Coordinates of C-alpha atoms and ligand atoms in Angstrom, one line a residue:
X139 CA -2.9 25.0 -5.5
X140 CA -3.2 24.9 -9.4
X141 CA -6.7 24.9 -10.7
X142 CA -7.9 21.5 -11.6
X143 CA -7.6 22.3 -15.4
X144 CA -4.1 23.0 -14.8
X145 CA -3.2 19.5 -13.4
X146 CA -3.0 17.7 -16.8
X147 CA -0.1 20.5 -17.7
X148 CA 1.5 19.8 -14.4
X149 CA 1.3 16.1 -14.6
X150 CA 3.0 16.2 -18.2
X151 CA 5.8 18.5 -16.8
X152 CA 6.4 16.2 -13.7
X153 CA 6.2 13.1 -15.9
X154 CA 9.0 14.6 -18.4
X155 CA 11.2 15.6 -15.7
X156 CA 11.0 12.5 -13.7
X157 CA 11.8 10.5 -16.8
X158 CA 15.5 11.8 -16.3
X159 CA 15.8 9.6 -13.3
X160 CA 15.3 6.2 -15.2
X161 CA 18.4 4.1 -14.5
X162 CA 18.9 5.6 -10.9
X163 CA 17.1 2.5 -9.2
X164 CA 17.0 -1.1 -9.4
X165 CA 13.9 -3.4 -10.0
X166 CA 13.3 -5.7 -6.9
X167 CA 14.6 -9.0 -7.6
X168 CA 14.3 -10.9 -4.4
X169 CA 10.9 -12.0 -5.5
X170 CA 12.1 -13.4 -8.9
X171 CA 9.1 -12.6 -11.1
X172 CA 9.4 -9.0 -10.2
X173 CA 12.7 -8.9 -11.8
X174 CA 11.0 -9.8 -15.1
X175 CA 9.1 -6.4 -15.2
X176 CA 10.5 -3.8 -17.7
X177 CA 11.9 -1.0 -15.8
X178 CA 11.2 1.8 -18.2
X179 CA 7.6 2.3 -17.1
X180 CA 6.1 5.2 -15.3
X181 CA 2.5 6.4 -14.6
X182 CA 0.8 8.9 -12.3
X183 CA -2.9 9.1 -11.6
X184 CA -5.0 11.4 -9.5
X185 CA -8.5 11.0 -8.3
X186 CA -10.3 13.8 -6.6
X187 CA -13.1 13.6 -4.2
X188 CA -15.1 15.9 -6.4
X189 CA -15.1 13.0 -9.1
X190 CA -12.3 14.4 -11.5
X191 CA -9.3 12.1 -12.7
X192 CA -6.2 13.1 -14.2
X193 CA -3.5 10.7 -15.5
X194 CA -0.4 10.4 -17.4
X195 CA 2.1 8.0 -19.0
X196 CA 1.5 4.2 -18.0
X197 CA -1.3 5.0 -15.3
X198 CA -3.5 2.3 -16.8
X199 CA -1.1 -0.4 -17.0
X200 CA -1.8 -2.9 -13.9
X201 CA 1.3 -3.6 -11.5
X202 CA 2.1 -5.7 -8.7
X203 CA 0.8 -3.8 -5.6
X204 CA 2.8 -5.9 -3.2
X205 CA 2.9 -3.9 0.2
X206 CA 0.4 -1.5 -1.0
X207 CA -2.1 -4.2 -0.3
X208 CA -1.2 -4.2 3.4
X209 CA -2.8 -0.8 3.7
X210 CA -6.1 -2.6 2.5
X211 CA -5.8 -5.6 4.7
X212 CA -4.9 -3.4 7.6
X213 CA -8.4 -1.5 6.9
X214 CA -10.3 -4.8 6.9
X215 CA -8.7 -6.0 10.2
X216 CA -9.5 -2.7 11.7
X217 CA -13.1 -2.6 10.7
X218 CA -13.5 -6.4 12.0
X219 CA -11.3 -6.0 15.2
X220 CA -11.4 -2.4 16.3
X221 CA -9.0 -1.5 19.2
X222 CA -8.5 -5.3 19.8
X223 CA -6.0 -5.1 17.0
X224 CA -3.4 -3.3 19.1
X225 CA -2.9 -6.1 21.2
X226 CA -1.3 -8.1 18.4
X227 CA 0.6 -5.2 16.5
X228 CA 2.0 -1.9 17.6
X229 CA 1.7 1.7 15.8
X230 CA 5.2 3.0 16.2
X231 CA 7.6 3.4 13.2
X232 CA 10.1 0.7 13.2
X233 CA 13.2 2.7 11.7
X234 CA 14.1 -0.7 10.2
X235 CA 14.0 -2.3 6.9
X236 CA 10.6 -3.6 5.8
X237 CA 11.6 -7.0 6.3
X238 CA 13.8 -6.8 9.3
X239 CA 13.4 -9.4 11.8
X240 CA 15.6 -8.0 14.9
X241 CA 13.0 -6.1 16.6
X242 CA 10.7 -9.2 17.0
X243 CA 13.0 -10.9 19.4
X244 CA 13.5 -8.1 21.9
X245 CA 9.6 -7.1 21.6
X246 CA 8.4 -10.7 22.3
X247 CA 6.9 -11.4 18.9
X248 CA 4.8 -8.3 18.6
X249 CA 5.7 -6.1 15.4
X250 CA 6.0 -2.5 15.6
X251 CA 3.3 -1.7 13.2
X252 CA 0.9 -3.2 10.7
X253 CA 2.9 -2.2 7.5
X254 CA 6.3 -3.8 8.0
X255 CA 6.3 -7.5 6.8
X256 CA 6.0 -8.9 10.2
X257 CA 2.9 -6.5 11.0
X258 CA 1.2 -7.4 7.9
X259 CA 1.7 -11.0 8.6
X260 CA -0.1 -10.7 11.9
X261 CA -3.0 -8.8 10.0
X262 CA -3.1 -11.6 7.3
X263 CA -3.2 -14.1 10.2
X264 CA -6.2 -12.1 11.7
X265 CA -8.3 -12.2 8.4
X266 CA -7.2 -15.6 7.7
X267 CA -9.3 -16.6 10.9
X268 CA -12.1 -14.3 9.8
X269 CA -12.6 -15.3 6.3
X270 CA -12.8 -18.9 4.8
X271 CA -11.2 -17.6 1.4
X272 CA -9.4 -14.4 2.2
X273 CA -8.1 -14.1 -1.2
X274 CA -11.7 -13.5 -2.5
X275 CA -12.7 -11.5 0.4
X276 CA -10.0 -9.1 -0.3
X277 CA -10.4 -9.1 -4.1
X278 CA -14.4 -8.4 -3.4
X279 CA -13.5 -5.3 -1.4
X280 CA -10.7 -4.0 -3.8
X281 CA -13.1 -4.7 -6.9
X282 CA -15.8 -2.6 -5.2
X283 CA -13.6 0.2 -4.0
X284 CA -11.6 0.3 -7.3
X285 CA -15.0 0.0 -9.4
X286 CA -13.2 -2.5 -11.2
X287 CA -14.7 -6.1 -11.3
X288 CA -11.7 -7.7 -13.3
X289 CA -9.1 -7.0 -10.5
X290 CA -7.2 -10.1 -9.9
X291 CA -4.1 -11.6 -8.2
X292 CA -1.2 -12.8 -10.6
X293 CA -0.6 -16.4 -9.8
X294 CA 2.8 -16.4 -11.3
X295 CA 3.8 -13.6 -8.9
X296 CA 2.2 -15.3 -6.0
X297 CA 4.1 -18.6 -6.6
X298 CA 7.4 -16.8 -7.2
X299 CA 7.1 -15.3 -3.7
X300 CA 5.7 -18.1 -1.9
X301 CA 8.6 -20.3 -3.2
X302 CA 11.3 -17.8 -2.0
X303 CA 9.3 -16.5 1.2
X304 CA 11.7 -18.0 3.7
X305 CA 12.3 -14.8 5.6
X306 CA 8.7 -14.0 5.8
X307 CA 8.1 -17.7 6.9
X308 CA 10.7 -17.4 9.6
X309 CA 9.2 -14.3 11.2
X310 CA 5.7 -16.2 11.2
X311 CA 7.1 -19.1 12.9
X312 CA 8.9 -16.9 15.4
X313 CA 5.8 -14.7 16.0
X314 CA 3.8 -18.2 16.5
X315 CA 6.4 -19.3 19.1
X316 CA 5.3 -16.2 21.0
X317 CA 1.7 -17.0 20.7
X318 CA 1.0 -14.1 18.2
X319 CA 0.0 -16.1 15.4
X320 CA -3.3 -18.2 15.4
X321 CA -3.3 -20.1 11.9
X322 CA -0.5 -22.4 10.4
X323 CA 2.4 -20.0 9.1
X324 CA 2.1 -21.9 5.7
X325 CA -1.9 -21.2 5.4
X326 CA -1.0 -17.5 6.3
X327 CA 1.8 -17.3 3.7
X328 CA -0.2 -18.6 1.0
X329 CA -2.9 -16.1 1.6
X330 CA -0.3 -13.2 2.1
X331 CA 1.6 -14.0 -1.2
X332 CA -1.7 -13.9 -3.2
X333 CA -2.7 -10.5 -1.4
X334 CA 0.9 -9.1 -2.5
X335 CA 0.4 -10.3 -6.1
X336 CA -2.8 -8.2 -6.4
X337 CA -2.6 -6.1 -9.5
X338 CA -3.9 -2.6 -10.1
X339 CA -3.1 0.3 -12.4
X340 CA -2.5 3.7 -10.9
X341 CA -5.8 5.1 -12.0
X342 CA -7.6 2.0 -10.2
X343 CA -5.4 2.5 -7.1
X344 CA -6.1 6.2 -6.8
X345 CA -9.8 5.3 -7.1
X346 CA -9.5 2.5 -4.5
X347 CA -8.2 4.7 -1.8
X348 CA -10.2 7.6 -2.3
X349 CA -12.2 6.6 0.7
X350 CA -9.3 7.7 2.7
X351 CA -9.3 11.2 1.5
X352 CA -13.0 11.5 1.9
X353 CA -13.3 11.0 5.8
X354 CA -13.9 7.1 5.1
X355 CA -17.0 7.7 2.7
X356 CA -17.0 5.3 -0.2
X357 CA -17.0 7.3 -3.5
X358 CA -17.1 4.2 -5.8
X359 CA -19.9 3.5 -8.0
X360 CA -20.2 0.0 -6.7
X361 CA -20.8 1.0 -3.1
X362 CA -23.9 2.4 -1.7
X363 CA -24.0 6.1 -2.4
X364 CA -22.2 8.1 0.3
X365 CA -21.7 4.9 2.4
X366 CA -19.2 5.1 5.4
X367 CA -16.7 2.4 4.3
X368 CA -14.6 3.3 7.3
X369 CA -15.4 5.5 10.4
X370 CA -14.0 9.1 10.2
X371 CA -11.9 8.7 13.3
X372 CA -10.5 5.2 11.9
X373 CA -9.7 6.9 8.7
X374 CA -7.8 9.7 10.5
X375 CA -5.8 7.1 12.3
X376 CA -5.1 5.0 9.3
X377 CA -3.8 8.2 7.3
X378 CA -1.7 8.7 10.5
X379 CA -0.2 5.5 10.4
X380 CA 0.4 5.8 6.7
X381 CA 2.4 8.9 7.4
X382 CA 4.4 7.7 10.3
X383 CA 5.0 4.1 9.0
X384 CA 4.0 3.8 5.4
X385 CA 7.3 4.2 3.7
X386 CA 9.2 2.0 6.6
X387 CA 12.7 3.3 7.4
X388 CA 12.1 6.3 4.9
X389 CA 8.9 7.4 6.6
X390 CA 10.8 10.4 8.0
X391 CA 12.3 11.3 4.6
X392 CA 8.9 11.0 3.0
X393 CA 7.2 13.1 5.5
X394 CA 10.0 15.6 5.0
X395 CA 10.0 15.6 1.3
X396 CA 6.0 14.9 0.7
X397 CA 4.4 15.4 4.0
X398 CA 1.4 13.1 3.1
X399 CA 0.1 9.6 4.1
X400 CA 1.9 7.3 1.9
X401 CA 2.0 3.5 1.2
X402 CA 4.6 2.0 -1.0
X403 CA 5.3 -1.2 -2.5
X404 CA 8.3 -3.0 -4.1
X405 CA 6.4 -3.3 -7.3
X406 CA 7.2 0.3 -7.7
X407 CA 3.9 1.9 -6.8
X408 CA 3.2 4.5 -4.3
X409 CA -0.2 5.8 -3.3
X410 CA -0.4 9.2 -1.4
X411 CA -3.7 10.5 0.3
X412 CA -4.6 14.1 0.4
X413 CA -7.2 14.4 3.0
X414 CA -10.2 16.4 1.8
X415 CA -8.9 16.6 -1.8
X416 CA -8.1 13.4 -3.3
X417 CA -5.5 10.5 -3.9
X418 CA -2.3 10.3 -6.1
X419 CA -1.1 7.0 -7.2
X420 CA 2.3 6.8 -9.1
X421 CA 4.4 3.7 -10.3
X422 CA 7.8 3.3 -11.7
X423 CA 9.5 0.0 -11.1
X424 CA 13.0 1.1 -10.2
X425 CA 13.5 1.4 -6.5
X426 CA 16.0 3.1 -4.3
X427 CA 17.9 1.3 -1.5
X428 CA 15.1 1.3 0.9
X429 CA 12.7 -0.3 -1.7
X430 CA 10.7 2.8 -2.6
X431 CA 10.3 4.0 -6.1
X432 CA 12.8 6.4 -7.2
X433 CA 10.6 8.2 -9.9
X434 CA 7.4 7.9 -7.9
X435 CA 8.9 9.7 -4.9
X436 CA 10.3 12.3 -6.9
X437 CA 7.0 12.7 -8.8
X438 CA 5.0 13.0 -5.6
X439 CA 7.6 15.7 -4.1
X440 CA 7.2 17.7 -7.3
X441 CA 3.6 17.6 -7.2
X442 CA 3.3 18.5 -3.7
X443 CA 5.6 21.3 -4.2
X444 CA 3.5 22.7 -6.8
X445 CA 0.2 22.4 -5.4
X446 CA 0.8 22.8 -1.6
X447 CA -1.0 19.6 -1.0
X448 CA 1.5 18.3 1.7
X449 CA 0.2 21.0 4.1
X450 CA -3.4 20.0 3.8
X451 CA -2.9 16.8 5.7
X452 CA -1.8 18.6 9.1
Ligands
DON540 O1 6.5 -9.5 1.7 C1 7.4 -8.9 0.9 O2 8.5 -8.8 1.0 C2 6.6 -8.3 -0.5 N1 5.5 -9.3 -0.7 C3 6.1 -7.0 0.0 C4 7.4 -6.0 0.5 C5 7.1 -4.6 0.0 O3 6.4 -4.4 -1.1 C6 7.9 -3.5 0.7 N2 7.6 -2.4 0.1 N3 8.4 -1.4 -0.1

């Protein structure tokens, strides 16, 4: 592993090499507002549990978190529901696209895992029951974890997704027909689209997820010093799910290339957890065919190869 003072040089090298890949992917366009993002942006940020931060490129530019928010909503639901959660959602990789609907029919409206869209909708349904104003409850948790009181969701992006959310709506109604949805699909979709439109920079995202590298203990300045945000056992389990399901039908490929718990989003962000070490957030809007950032995945692969971090999670 390079010494911490070597990380800035390594990040600069990786940033330069990855920049050759601009043009190989495509910005998400099925949510119209996401298609307006300048594709030529790329940032990397590292936060370590001993308090160091390193960044390069557009690491301080906010981007649309999209599915990365599913990691936080899952953690909130796990804290509230514990093991009862597993009656509503599974914990197996789906091997199918993030927005696939087919398994729901054969599996009685119970989604394979909390990170595919169907599973994340169930999680948002659970939180919609628990919170009168889920959008503010979620923002409150994120602002605290990220040490960033100004975090917000982008109303234009939320509206754009909500206006075109036909497939997610279909899944919500299908799950309701199986009794696996408590609230009205419209209300849950409102919350889900706001949730997905949350914006953060790589630097903020690395900070907000640091508890996952620290056995669940909160390292933010806004929390109580050393507070257990999530229990150590739950944290280990969240990381296991991120490793096996965090990149959807590319989860096997990500485990092979990177070997770390990750969560990806169609905004082009990826966050990776290096247990006992820290977190890495990358962002570049151009996506591969499976909806994951091309430059981001390359950067994580290079970083892990140079540091050996991919082996620390096993
Ligand atoms: O529900 C959707 O389709 C989006 N709001 C989020 C999808 C996403 O980010 C998938 N990740 N790669």
